[in-house]
CSV table of C-alpha atoms in Angstrom, one decimal:
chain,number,residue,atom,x,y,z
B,1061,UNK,CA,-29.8,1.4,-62.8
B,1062,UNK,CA,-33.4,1.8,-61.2
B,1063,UNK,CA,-32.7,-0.1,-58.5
B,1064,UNK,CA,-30.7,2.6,-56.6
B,1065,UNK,CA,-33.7,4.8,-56.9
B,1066,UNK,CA,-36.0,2.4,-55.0
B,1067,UNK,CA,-36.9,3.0,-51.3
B,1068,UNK,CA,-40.1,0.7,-49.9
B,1069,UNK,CA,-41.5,-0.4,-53.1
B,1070,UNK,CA,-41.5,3.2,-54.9
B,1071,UNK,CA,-39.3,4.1,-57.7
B,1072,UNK,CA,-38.8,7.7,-56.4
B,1073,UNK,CA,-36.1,8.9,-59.1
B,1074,UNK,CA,-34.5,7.7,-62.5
B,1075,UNK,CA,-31.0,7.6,-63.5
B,1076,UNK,CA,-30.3,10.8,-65.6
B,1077,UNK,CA,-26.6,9.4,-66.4
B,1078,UNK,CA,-24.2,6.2,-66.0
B,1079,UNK,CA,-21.2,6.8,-63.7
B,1080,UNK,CA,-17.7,5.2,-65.2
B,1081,UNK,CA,-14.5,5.6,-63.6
B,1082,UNK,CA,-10.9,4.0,-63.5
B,1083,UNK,CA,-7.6,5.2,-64.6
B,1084,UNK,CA,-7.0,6.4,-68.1
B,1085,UNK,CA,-3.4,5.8,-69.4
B,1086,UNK,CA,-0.9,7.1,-71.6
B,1087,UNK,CA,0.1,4.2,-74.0
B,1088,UNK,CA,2.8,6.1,-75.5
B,1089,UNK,CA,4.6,6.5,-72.2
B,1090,UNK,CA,3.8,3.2,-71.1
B,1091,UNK,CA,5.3,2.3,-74.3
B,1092,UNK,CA,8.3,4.3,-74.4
B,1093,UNK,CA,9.3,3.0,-70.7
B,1094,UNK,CA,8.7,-0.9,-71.6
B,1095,UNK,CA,5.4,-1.1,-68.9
B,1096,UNK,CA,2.3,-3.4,-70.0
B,1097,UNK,CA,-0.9,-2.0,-68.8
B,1098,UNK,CA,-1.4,-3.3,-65.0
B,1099,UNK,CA,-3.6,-6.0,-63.8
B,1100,UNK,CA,-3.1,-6.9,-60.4
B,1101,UNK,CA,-2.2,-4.5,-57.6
B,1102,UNK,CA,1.8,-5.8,-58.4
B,1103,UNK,CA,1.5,-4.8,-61.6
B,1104,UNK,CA,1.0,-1.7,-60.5
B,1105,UNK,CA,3.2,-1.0,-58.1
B,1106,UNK,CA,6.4,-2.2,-60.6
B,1107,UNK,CA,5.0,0.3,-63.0
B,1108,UNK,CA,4.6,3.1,-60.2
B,1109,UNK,CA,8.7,2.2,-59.3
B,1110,UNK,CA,9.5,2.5,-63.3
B,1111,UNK,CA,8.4,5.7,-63.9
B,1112,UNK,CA,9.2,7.0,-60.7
B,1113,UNK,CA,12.6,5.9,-61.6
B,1114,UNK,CA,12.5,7.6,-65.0
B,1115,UNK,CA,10.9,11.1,-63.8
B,1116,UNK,CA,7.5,10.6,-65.0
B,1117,UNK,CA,4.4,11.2,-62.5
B,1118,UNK,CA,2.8,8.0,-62.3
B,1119,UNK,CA,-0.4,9.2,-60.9
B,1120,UNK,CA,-2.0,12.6,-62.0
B,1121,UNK,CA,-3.9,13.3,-58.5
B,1122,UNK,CA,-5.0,16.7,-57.2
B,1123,UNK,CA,-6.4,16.9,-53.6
B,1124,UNK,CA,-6.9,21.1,-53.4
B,1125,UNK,CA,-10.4,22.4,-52.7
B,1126,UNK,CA,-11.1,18.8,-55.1
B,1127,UNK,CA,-10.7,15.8,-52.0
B,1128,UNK,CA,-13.8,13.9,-53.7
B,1129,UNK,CA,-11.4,13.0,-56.7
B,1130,UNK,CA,-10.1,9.5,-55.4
B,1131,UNK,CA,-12.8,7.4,-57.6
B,1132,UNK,CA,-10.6,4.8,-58.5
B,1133,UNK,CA,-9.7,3.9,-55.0
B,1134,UNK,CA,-13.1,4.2,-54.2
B,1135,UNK,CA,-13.3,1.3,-56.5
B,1136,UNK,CA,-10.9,-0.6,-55.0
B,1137,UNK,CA,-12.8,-0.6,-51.8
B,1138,UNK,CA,-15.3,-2.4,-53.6
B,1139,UNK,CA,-12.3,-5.1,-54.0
B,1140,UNK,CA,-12.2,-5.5,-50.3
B,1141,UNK,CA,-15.8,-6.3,-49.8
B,1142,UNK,CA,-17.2,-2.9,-48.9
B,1143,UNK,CA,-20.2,-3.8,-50.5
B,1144,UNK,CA,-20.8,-6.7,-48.8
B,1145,UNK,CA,-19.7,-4.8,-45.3
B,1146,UNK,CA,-21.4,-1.0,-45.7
B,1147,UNK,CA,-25.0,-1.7,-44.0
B,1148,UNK,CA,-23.1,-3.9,-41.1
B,1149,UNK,CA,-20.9,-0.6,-40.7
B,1150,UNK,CA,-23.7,1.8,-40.7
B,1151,UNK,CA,-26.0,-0.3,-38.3
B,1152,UNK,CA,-23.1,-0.8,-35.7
B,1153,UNK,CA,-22.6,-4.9,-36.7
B,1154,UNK,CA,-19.3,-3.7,-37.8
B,1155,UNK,CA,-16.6,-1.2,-38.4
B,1156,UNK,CA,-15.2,0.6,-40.7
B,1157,UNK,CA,-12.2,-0.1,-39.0
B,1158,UNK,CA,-11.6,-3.6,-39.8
B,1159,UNK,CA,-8.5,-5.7,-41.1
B,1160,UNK,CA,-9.5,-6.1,-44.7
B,1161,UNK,CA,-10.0,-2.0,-45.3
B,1162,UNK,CA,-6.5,-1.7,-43.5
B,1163,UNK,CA,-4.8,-3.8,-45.6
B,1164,UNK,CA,-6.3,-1.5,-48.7
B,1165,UNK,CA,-5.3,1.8,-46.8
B,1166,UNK,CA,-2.0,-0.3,-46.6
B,1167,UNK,CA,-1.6,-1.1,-50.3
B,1168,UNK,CA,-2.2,2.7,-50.9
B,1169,UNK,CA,0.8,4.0,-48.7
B,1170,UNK,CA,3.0,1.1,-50.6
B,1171,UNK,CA,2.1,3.2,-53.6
B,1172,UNK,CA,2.8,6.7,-52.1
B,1173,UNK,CA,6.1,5.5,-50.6
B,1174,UNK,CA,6.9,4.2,-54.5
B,1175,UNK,CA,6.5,7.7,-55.7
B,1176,UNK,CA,3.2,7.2,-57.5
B,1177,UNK,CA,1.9,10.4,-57.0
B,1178,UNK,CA,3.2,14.1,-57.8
B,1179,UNK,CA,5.0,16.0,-55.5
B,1180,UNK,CA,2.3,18.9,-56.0
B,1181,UNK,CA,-0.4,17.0,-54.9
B,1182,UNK,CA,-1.9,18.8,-52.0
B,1183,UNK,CA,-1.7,22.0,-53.6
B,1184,UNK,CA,-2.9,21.1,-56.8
B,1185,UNK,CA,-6.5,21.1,-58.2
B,1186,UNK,CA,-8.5,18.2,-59.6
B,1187,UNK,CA,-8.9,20.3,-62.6
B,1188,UNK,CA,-4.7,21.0,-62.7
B,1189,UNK,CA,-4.2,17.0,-62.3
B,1190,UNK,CA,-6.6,16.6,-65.6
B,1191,UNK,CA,-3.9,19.3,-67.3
B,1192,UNK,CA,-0.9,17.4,-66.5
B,1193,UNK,CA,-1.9,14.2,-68.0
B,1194,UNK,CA,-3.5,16.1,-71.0
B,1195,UNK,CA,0.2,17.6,-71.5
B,1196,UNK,CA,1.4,14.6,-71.6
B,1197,UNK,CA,3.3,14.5,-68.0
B,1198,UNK,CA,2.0,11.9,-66.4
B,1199,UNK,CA,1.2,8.2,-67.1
B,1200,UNK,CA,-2.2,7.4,-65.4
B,1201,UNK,CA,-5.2,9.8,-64.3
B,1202,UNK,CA,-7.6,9.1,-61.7
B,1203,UNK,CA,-11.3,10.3,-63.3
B,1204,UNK,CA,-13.7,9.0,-65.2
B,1205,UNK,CA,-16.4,9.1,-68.1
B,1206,UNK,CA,-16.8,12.8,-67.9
B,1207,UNK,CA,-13.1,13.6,-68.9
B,1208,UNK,CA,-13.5,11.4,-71.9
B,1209,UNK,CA,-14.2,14.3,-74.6
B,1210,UNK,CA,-11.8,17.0,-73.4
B,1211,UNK,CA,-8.9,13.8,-73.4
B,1212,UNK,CA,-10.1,13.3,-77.2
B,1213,UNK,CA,-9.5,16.6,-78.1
B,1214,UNK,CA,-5.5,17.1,-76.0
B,1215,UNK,CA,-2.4,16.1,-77.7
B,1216,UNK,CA,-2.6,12.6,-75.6
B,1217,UNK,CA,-6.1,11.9,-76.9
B,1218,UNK,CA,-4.8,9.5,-79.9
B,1219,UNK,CA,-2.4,7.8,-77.0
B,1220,UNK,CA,-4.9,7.2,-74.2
B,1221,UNK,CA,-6.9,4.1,-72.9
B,1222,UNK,CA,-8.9,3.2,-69.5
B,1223,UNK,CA,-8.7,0.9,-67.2
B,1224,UNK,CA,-10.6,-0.5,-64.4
B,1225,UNK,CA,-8.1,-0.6,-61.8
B,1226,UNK,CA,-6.0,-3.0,-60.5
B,1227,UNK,CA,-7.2,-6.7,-58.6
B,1228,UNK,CA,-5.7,-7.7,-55.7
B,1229,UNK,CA,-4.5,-11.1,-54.2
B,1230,UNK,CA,-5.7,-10.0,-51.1
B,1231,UNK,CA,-8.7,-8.7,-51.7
B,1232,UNK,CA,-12.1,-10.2,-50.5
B,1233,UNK,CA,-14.6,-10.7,-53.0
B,1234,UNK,CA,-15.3,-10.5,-56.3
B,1235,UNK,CA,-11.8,-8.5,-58.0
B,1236,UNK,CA,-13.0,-8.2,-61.5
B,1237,UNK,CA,-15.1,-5.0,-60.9
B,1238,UNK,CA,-15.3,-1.5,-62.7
B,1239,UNK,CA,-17.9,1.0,-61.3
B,1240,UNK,CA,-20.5,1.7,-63.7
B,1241,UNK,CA,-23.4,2.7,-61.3
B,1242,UNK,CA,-26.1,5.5,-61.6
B,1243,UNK,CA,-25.0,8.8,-60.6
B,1244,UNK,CA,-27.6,11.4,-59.6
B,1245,UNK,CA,-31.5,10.5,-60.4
B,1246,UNK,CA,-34.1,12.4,-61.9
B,1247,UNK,CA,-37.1,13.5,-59.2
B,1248,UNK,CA,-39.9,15.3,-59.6
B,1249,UNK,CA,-42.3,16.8,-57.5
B,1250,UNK,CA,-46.1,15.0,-56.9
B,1251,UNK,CA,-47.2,18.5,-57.2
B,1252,UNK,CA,-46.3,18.7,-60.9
B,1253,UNK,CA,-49.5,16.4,-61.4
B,1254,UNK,CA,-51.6,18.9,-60.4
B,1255,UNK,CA,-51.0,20.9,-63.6
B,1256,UNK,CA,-51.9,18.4,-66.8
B,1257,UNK,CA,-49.9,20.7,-69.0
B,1258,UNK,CA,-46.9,20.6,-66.7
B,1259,UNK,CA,-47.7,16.7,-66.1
B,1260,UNK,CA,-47.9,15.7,-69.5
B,1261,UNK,CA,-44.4,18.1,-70.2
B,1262,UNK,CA,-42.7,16.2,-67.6
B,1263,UNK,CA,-43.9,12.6,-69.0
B,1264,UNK,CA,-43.1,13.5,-72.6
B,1265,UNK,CA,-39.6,14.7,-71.7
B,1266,UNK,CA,-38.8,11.6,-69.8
B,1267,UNK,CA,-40.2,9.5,-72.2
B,1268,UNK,CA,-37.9,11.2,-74.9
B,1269,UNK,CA,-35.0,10.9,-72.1
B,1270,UNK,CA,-35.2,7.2,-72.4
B,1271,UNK,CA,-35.9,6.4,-75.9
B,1272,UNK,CA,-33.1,5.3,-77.9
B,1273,UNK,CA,-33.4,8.6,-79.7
B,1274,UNK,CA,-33.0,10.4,-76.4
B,1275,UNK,CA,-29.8,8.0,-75.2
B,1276,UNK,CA,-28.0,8.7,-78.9
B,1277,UNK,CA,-27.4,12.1,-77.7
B,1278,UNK,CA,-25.8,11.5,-74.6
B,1279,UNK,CA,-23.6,8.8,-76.3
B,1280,UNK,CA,-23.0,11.8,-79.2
B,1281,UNK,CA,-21.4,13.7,-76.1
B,1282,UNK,CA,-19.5,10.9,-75.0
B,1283,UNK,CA,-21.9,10.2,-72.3
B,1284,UNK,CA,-22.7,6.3,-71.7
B,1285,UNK,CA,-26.3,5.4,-71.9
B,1286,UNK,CA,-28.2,4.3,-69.1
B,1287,UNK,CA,-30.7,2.0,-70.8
B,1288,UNK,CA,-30.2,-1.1,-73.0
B,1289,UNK,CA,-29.7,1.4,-75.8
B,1290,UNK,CA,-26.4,-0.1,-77.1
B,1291,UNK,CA,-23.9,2.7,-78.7
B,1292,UNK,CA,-22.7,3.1,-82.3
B,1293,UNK,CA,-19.4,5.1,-81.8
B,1294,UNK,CA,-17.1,5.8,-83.9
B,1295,UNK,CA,-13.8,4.1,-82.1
B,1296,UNK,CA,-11.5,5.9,-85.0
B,1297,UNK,CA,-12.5,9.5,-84.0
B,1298,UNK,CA,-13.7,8.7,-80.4
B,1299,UNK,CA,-11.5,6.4,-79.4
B,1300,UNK,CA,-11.1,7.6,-75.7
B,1301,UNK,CA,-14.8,7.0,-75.2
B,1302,UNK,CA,-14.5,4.0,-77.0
B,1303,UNK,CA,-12.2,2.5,-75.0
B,1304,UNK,CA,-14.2,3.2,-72.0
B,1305,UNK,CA,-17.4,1.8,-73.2
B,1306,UNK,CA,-15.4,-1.3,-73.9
B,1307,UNK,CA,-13.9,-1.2,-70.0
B,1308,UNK,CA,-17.1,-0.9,-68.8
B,1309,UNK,CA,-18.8,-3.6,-70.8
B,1310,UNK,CA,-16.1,-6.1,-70.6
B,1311,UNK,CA,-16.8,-9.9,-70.8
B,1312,UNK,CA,-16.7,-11.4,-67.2
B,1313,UNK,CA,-16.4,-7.9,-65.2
B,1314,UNK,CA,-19.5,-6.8,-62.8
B,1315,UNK,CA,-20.1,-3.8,-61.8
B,1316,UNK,CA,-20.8,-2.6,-57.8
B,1317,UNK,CA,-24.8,-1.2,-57.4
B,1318,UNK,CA,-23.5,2.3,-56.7
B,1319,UNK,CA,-20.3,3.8,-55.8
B,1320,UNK,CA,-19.0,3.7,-52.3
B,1321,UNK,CA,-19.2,6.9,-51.2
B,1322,UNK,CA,-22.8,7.3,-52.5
B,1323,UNK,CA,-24.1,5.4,-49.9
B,1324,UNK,CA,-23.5,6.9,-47.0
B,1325,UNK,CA,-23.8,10.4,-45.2
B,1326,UNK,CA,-21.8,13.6,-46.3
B,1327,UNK,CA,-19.6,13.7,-43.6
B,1328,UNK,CA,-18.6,9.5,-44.0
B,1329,UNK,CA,-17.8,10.4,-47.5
B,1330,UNK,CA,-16.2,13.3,-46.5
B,1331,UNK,CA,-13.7,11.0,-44.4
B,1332,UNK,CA,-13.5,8.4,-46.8
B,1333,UNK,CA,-12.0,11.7,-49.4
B,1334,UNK,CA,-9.7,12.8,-46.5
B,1335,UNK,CA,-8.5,9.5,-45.9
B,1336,UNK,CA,-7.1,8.4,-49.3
B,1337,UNK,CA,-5.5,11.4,-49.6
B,1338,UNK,CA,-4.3,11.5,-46.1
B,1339,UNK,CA,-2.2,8.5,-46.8
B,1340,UNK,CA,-1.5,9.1,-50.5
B,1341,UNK,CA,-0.1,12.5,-49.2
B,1342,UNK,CA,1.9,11.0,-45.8
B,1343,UNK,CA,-0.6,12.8,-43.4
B,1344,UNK,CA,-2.3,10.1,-41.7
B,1345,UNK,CA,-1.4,6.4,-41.6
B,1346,UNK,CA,-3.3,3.7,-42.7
B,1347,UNK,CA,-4.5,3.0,-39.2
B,1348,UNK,CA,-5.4,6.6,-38.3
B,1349,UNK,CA,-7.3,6.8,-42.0
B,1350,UNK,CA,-9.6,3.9,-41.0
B,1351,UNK,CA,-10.0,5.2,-38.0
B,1352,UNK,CA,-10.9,8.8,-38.5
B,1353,UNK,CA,-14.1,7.4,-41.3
B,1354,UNK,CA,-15.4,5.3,-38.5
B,1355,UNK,CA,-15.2,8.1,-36.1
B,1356,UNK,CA,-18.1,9.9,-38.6
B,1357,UNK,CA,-20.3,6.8,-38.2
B,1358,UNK,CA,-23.0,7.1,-36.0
C-alpha cells in the first residue's frame, strides 16, 4: 500500500483507502436459472448465453457521462500481463497494440455478441446500472467496494456475492488476481511544518488515521482497511461487505500493485475507458480499440 506512493526514495503520500473491485452477483438469479458462479472466462460466457436466453441482463454496465466504470475489465488486463508490459509501453519498448491485449479486446466482443450487456448501455449512467442490479434486473454488476453498503441495504442485498472475475486459458501471467490496490494517497504540503500547531494537527490526525482505532471506522462504513488492522464484521448483517473482504483476501490470489489505468496519463486512461466500451457497445473493433489507446501514448 505505501509502495505506490514512493518516487526516488521519498514516501510522498499515504493510502487514505483500499481499492476492491470485481463483479457482484445475484445468487438468487444465478440460482433460479441453474448457473454456478463463473471461474474461467468459459464459465462466463455459458452464463452470459443462459441469461441472455432467459431475458435477464447479464451485465449491469452503464457507459453515459460514467466511461471510467469498466473496473473489472481493467482487471482482466492485469490477466494478460499488463503489469508486466505497462513501462515497456510507455517508454516505446512496446505497444499497447500487441497480440495478447487483442486477444482480451477479443474475449470482450465474444461477450457483447452473447448478449452480456443491456441494450441501454450507451445511454445509461453508471449510477442507473447500480439501480438495475439493486432492483433485481440483472445478474452481475461491474463496481466495487464502494457499492458494498447501498447493495446491503436494496432488496438484493441478502442475495448478493463478489467475485474477482473470470481467469483465462489464454491469458499471460499470473490468472488468480483481484485488484485490491491503494486508490488516492494522502499528501500534505512541506509548508504545513512551518506552523507547529498545524504540524503537530496533521501528525496526530494521521497517526489516528492509521491506528486500529482509526481503520475500525472505515471497516464500520464498509470500507476495507489499508493497514494490517484485520476486520471484525458482522457477515450476518454485512454480509455484502463480508463477502468482499473474503474475495479480496482469498487463499492463493495476489493482487496487482495498482490498478491499470492508474498508471498512466489521463488521456491513456481515457482510451483505455473508451475502448472497452467501444467494443462492449459494437463501436470499434477489437483491433481499432488497441489501436486508438496506443495512439495516446507518447
Amino acid at each position: 500500500m505505501l509502495a505506490g506512493f514512493q518516487q526516488d526514495g521519498v514516501q510522498y503520500g499515504l493510502p487514505y483507502q483500499a481499492l476492491v473491485t470485481g463483479f457482484y452477483y445475484n445468487k438468487a438469479i444465478l440460482g433460479e436459472h441453474k448457473i454456478a458462479v463463473p471461474e474461467t472466462f468459459e464459465d462466463l460466457l455459458a452464463a452470459v448465453k443462459k441469461l441472455k436466453a432467459a431475458g435477464v441482463v447479464p451485465i449491469a454496465q452503464g457507459a453515459n457521462n460514467s466511461s471510467f466504470s469498466v473496473w473489472a475489465f481493467l482487471t482482466m488486463l492485469d490477466r494478460f500481463g499488463y503489469e508486466a508490459k505497462y513501462q515497456d509501453i510507455l517508454s516505446g519498448k512496446a505497444s499497447y497494440d500487441n497480440a495478447d491485449f487483442l486477444r482480451l479486446y477479443k474475449h470482450v466482443e465474444e461477450l457483447a455478441k452473447a448478449g452480456a450487456f443491456p441494450s441501454n448501455m450507451n445511454t445509461q449512467t453508471y449510477a442507473q446500472a447500480v439501480a438495475s442490479y439493486t432492483d433485481g434486473k440483472a445478474a452481475f454488476l461491474d463496481a466495487g467496494v464502494w457499492e458494498a453498503a447501498k447493495i446491503q441495504k436494496s432488496t438484493v442485498g441478502k442475495d448478493t456475492g463478489f467475485w474477482a472475475g473470470p481467469t483465462f486459458s489464454d491469458g499471460v501471467g499470473e490468472q488468480k488476481l483481484v485488484m485490491n490496490v491503494p486508490s488516492a494517497p494522502f499528501v500534505v504540503s512541506a509548508k504545513v511544518k512551518d506552523d507547529k500547531k498545524k504540524y503537530a494537527a496533521v501528525k496526530a490526525f494521521i497517526q489516528f488515521y492509521y491506528s486500529d482505532a482509526g481503520q475500525k471506522i472505515l471497516v464500520d462504513n464498509a470500507q476495507p482497511p489499508v493497514t494490517t488492522y484485520e476486520p471484525d464484521v458482522d457477515a450476518a448483517k454485512n454480509s455484502v461487505f463480508a463477502a468482499v473482504l473474503a474475495e479480496a483476501s482469498k487463499p492463493g490470489w495476489k493482487s496487482p500493485k495498482a490498478q491499470p489505468d492508474l498508471v498512466v496519463s489521463a488521456a491513456t486512461a481515457s482510451a483505455m475507458y473508451d475502448s472497452f466500451y467501444g467494443v462492449m457497445g459494437g463501436s470499434l473493433s477489437p483491433e481499432e480499440a488497441v489501436k486508438n489507446v496506443q495512439k495516446t501514448i507518447k
